Amino acid sequence: MARRPGPSTRLKLTLSYAGVVLVTGAVLLAVVWLFLLRYVPDNSQGLLGISPNRYLLSRVFGRAAAVTMGVLLVLGLGGGWILAGRMLAPLTRITAAARTAGSGSLSHRIRLEGRQDEFRELADAFDGMLERLESHVAEQQRFAANASHELRTPLAISQAMLDVARRDPDGDHDEVFARLQAVNSRAIDLTEALLLLGRSDRGNFARESVDLSLLAEEAAEVLLPGAEERGTTLDVTGGAAPVAGSVELLLRMVTNLVQNAVVHNLPEGGTVTVRTATLGDVSELRVENTGPPVPPDLAPTLTEPFRRGSERVRTDEHAGAGLGLAIVQSVVRAHGGSLDLAPRDGGGLTVTVRLPRTERTSADQTA
């Protein structure tokens, strides 16, 4: 936005300092004039016939006052300019850092030295903002690169299968069509997951009262056939856990957690336990599953987009894009909650979601 040029802040402060000095000097001279010279006799002989009269003193005092005001003006302007420059020096560094960040360089930091004051507080806040912004931009760049790679893979597979089918017109086209359908379905699922992740990150959704226990039962009902096929026991227990949020996003969050627990489990005889509860002003959802041991340093990284973990990679038909827990974290963050992942004793993972609790309305209780 274009602005008309105006006086600098340093000039304004200088004029303000000089004005204060002049006003102070004028007040002092006025006090001398009013409370000293008024007691000097105004006659030709002066006081006791030997001291100067008021007229002479006024002339001498007037010249001295004019010189004094001139000196005060020079000192006020010069000293004010120096003081204003020293006071505004941190602001100049902050402005330079902001321009550097505006040009695309987010690695620069102000690191303003000295004791804590308003400028140091502003510089520290600006440094913190740059650090968070740089981390966010780096995360988005990694996400974009990984998303491009994941989307390119099914397209490349489809292209390769089409090339093979074109070179061999007499081949088994039914098998090619089946594989193409599977690859296309994977690409569609990945695209929908990316869209859902972006929507939850923006947080632009309507909120309503939702019971996590009902969502857990619904997700378990949908995933039960797959769990039984794998020989995994799926158990849902607990009481009502009301929260305020999007039914669609929260259902996807619960479904992803339960599906993740079913897929990354023991080959046979595994268990998945889903519990819901209310603890004070927080509603809690806990999903616990058996499975291979999870290294403690690996668990916190599983929420990163496209992060599958070397100990949790699946090569069967249930292999995902690595967005399940990333979507869970995004949904939890959008609803003002917290997500905790911890290795389970004996193998497997325990995932705990805590969301702000909301009181159930009378209509919900009646239903």
Coordinates of N, CA, C and O in Angstrom, one line a residue, residues 93-103 108 110 126 130:
R93 N 16.9 -2.6 13.7 CA 17.3 -4.0 13.5 C 16.0 -4.9 13.3 O 16.1 -5.8 12.5
I94 N 15.0 -4.6 14.0 CA 13.8 -5.4 13.8 C 13.2 -5.2 12.4 O 12.7 -6.1 11.8
T95 N 13.2 -4.0 12.0 CA 12.7 -3.7 10.6 C 13.5 -4.3 9.6 O 13.0 -4.9 8.6
A96 N 14.9 -4.3 9.8 CA 15.7 -5.0 8.8 C 15.5 -6.5 8.8 O 15.5 -7.1 7.7
A97 N 15.2 -7.1 9.9 CA 14.9 -8.5 10.0 C 13.6 -8.8 9.3 O 13.5 -9.8 8.6
A98 N 12.6 -7.9 9.5 CA 11.3 -8.1 8.9 C 11.4 -8.1 7.3 O 10.8 -8.9 6.6
R99 N 12.3 -7.1 6.8 CA 12.5 -7.1 5.4 C 13.2 -8.3 4.9 O 12.9 -8.8 3.8
T100 N 14.2 -8.8 5.6 CA 14.9 -10.0 5.2 C 13.9 -11.2 5.2 O 14.0 -12.0 4.2
A101 N 13.0 -11.3 6.2 CA 12.1 -12.4 6.1 C 11.1 -12.2 5.0 O 10.7 -13.2 4.4
G102 N 10.7 -11.0 4.7 CA 9.8 -10.7 3.6 C 10.4 -11.1 2.2 O 9.6 -11.4 1.3
S103 N 11.7 -11.1 2.1 CA 12.3 -11.5 0.9 C 12.5 -13.0 0.7 O 12.9 -13.4 -0.3
H108 N 17.1 -15.9 9.3 CA 17.7 -14.8 10.1 C 17.0 -14.6 11.4 O 15.8 -14.7 11.5
I110 N 17.1 -11.9 15.0 CA 17.5 -10.6 15.6 C 18.5 -10.8 16.7 O 19.5 -10.2 16.8
F126 N 9.3 -11.7 17.8 CA 9.6 -11.8 16.3 C 10.5 -13.0 16.0 O 10.2 -13.7 15.0
L130 N 9.5 -16.1 13.6 CA 10.3 -16.6 12.5 C 10.6 -18.1 12.7 O 10.6 -18.8 11.7

